[in-house]
Amino acid sequence: MKIIRSPQEMTAWSRQQVLAGKTIGFVPTMGFFHEGHLALMRRAGKLADQVVVSLFVNPTQFGPTEDLAAYPRDFERDQGLATNSGVNVIFAPETEEMYPQGANTTVTVGEELTNQLCGASRPGHFAGVATVVSKLFNIVRPDLAVFGEKDFQQLAVIRRMTQDLNLGVKIIGHPIIREEDGLAMSSRNTYLQVEERESALSLSQALAMARTMATNGERKTEQLRAALEGFILSFSGTTVDYISFVDQFTLQQVETVDENTVLALAVKINNKVRLIDNGFVLGDARE
Ligand code: AMP
């Protein structure tokens, strides 16, 4: 496995692959790999001849009070895990290479997709994501890219941007990988102390509760939201950022649950660790 740090070298490598008739699958990440990341890498390997993973903790998608400096990092461990997951190249640029002095262009996706859910409490986050992903696509020039459904709004934003800007990259969504007890895997789970780990289960258990209630006939999202809020707040140290029932395509709030309704959750534990999770309320009608 190769490690490439310079954007120019990355693009040169990709051009060589294309000339050799190889397809490129790409997985953008911020590192500190867990099984969720590795599943995306293996999926890319099934769909393309070569797999490139980027490892870049992108400063422009963090707010001023967020965890940029504290974000967990372990390059050596990541390198070993990526090698075992069939990755051909890790692209790990320096911040100065991605954002040289004078860089002054931002990609923004329309507010219907970016203002609510995580966009409401993380202003500028999706502009940071859209900008870095479009830069990475231009540097890596992949045929396809795999993103996790865990970051459900991010996936919708990337799909929109890729289509609107004719980026020519096929976007693949991959299901959420969970711990055995249901907690969605996340690099941020490492911040959780033992008791906080218990409270973190409130998200996946709330999803299960919504499914049971909806299957038993409760389709009004106002009623469901009230029940879920009570349930989540019964765990120690939890505060609710949002409990939203949205259409899977438009991300707009819905009043009544149907097959296209996704329940998206963001919960803070001890006002310290912010966790997200999501899932369909009825069946699974993902694209
Ligand atoms: P991150 O390093 O957190 O930016 O995540 C990199 C990619 O991995 C994104 O496409 C995420 O949606 C995806 N990802 C993170 N956690 C999971 C998970 N538990 N299951 C599936 N994909 C995930």
Short mmCIF file of N, CA and C in Angstrom, two decimals, residues 9 16 18 27 55 63 118 124 130 137 196 217 237 277:
data_model
loop_
_atom_site.label_atom_id
_atom_site.label_comp_id
_atom_site.label_asym_id
_atom_site.label_seq_id
_atom_site.Cartn_x
_atom_site.Cartn_y
_atom_site.Cartn_z
N GLU A 9 0.96 14.44 -6.70
CA GLU A 9 1.35 13.04 -6.85
C GLU A 9 0.11 12.13 -6.89
N GLN A 16 -2.33 7.54 -14.11
CA GLN A 16 -1.67 6.29 -14.53
C GLN A 16 -2.64 5.12 -14.50
N VAL A 18 -5.88 5.20 -14.77
CA VAL A 18 -6.86 5.34 -15.85
C VAL A 18 -6.24 4.90 -17.18
N VAL A 27 -12.77 6.36 -0.82
CA VAL A 27 -13.45 6.48 0.48
C VAL A 27 -12.84 7.66 1.24
N LEU A 55 -7.32 10.40 4.18
CA LEU A 55 -7.31 10.57 5.63
C LEU A 55 -6.92 12.02 5.87
N GLY A 63 -16.71 23.65 13.63
CA GLY A 63 -17.01 24.99 14.14
C GLY A 63 -15.94 25.42 15.13
N CYS A 118 -28.26 18.57 11.23
CA CYS A 118 -26.92 18.94 11.73
C CYS A 118 -26.52 20.35 11.29
N GLY A 124 -22.10 26.25 8.76
CA GLY A 124 -20.88 26.18 7.93
C GLY A 124 -20.34 24.77 7.76
N ALA A 130 -18.72 19.98 1.68
CA ALA A 130 -18.87 20.03 0.22
C ALA A 130 -17.58 20.52 -0.44
N PHE A 137 -12.36 14.99 -4.81
CA PHE A 137 -12.78 14.35 -6.07
C PHE A 137 -11.89 14.83 -7.22
N GLU A 196 -21.28 6.88 30.21
CA GLU A 196 -21.77 7.63 29.04
C GLU A 196 -22.08 6.69 27.88
N GLY A 217 -49.05 1.19 14.57
CA GLY A 217 -50.12 2.08 14.10
C GLY A 217 -49.93 3.57 14.37
N GLY A 237 -27.63 12.18 31.65
CA GLY A 237 -26.74 13.14 30.98
C GLY A 237 -27.09 13.48 29.54
N ASP A 277 -27.47 9.37 14.75
CA ASP A 277 -27.90 8.06 14.26
C ASP A 277 -29.14 8.31 13.40
#
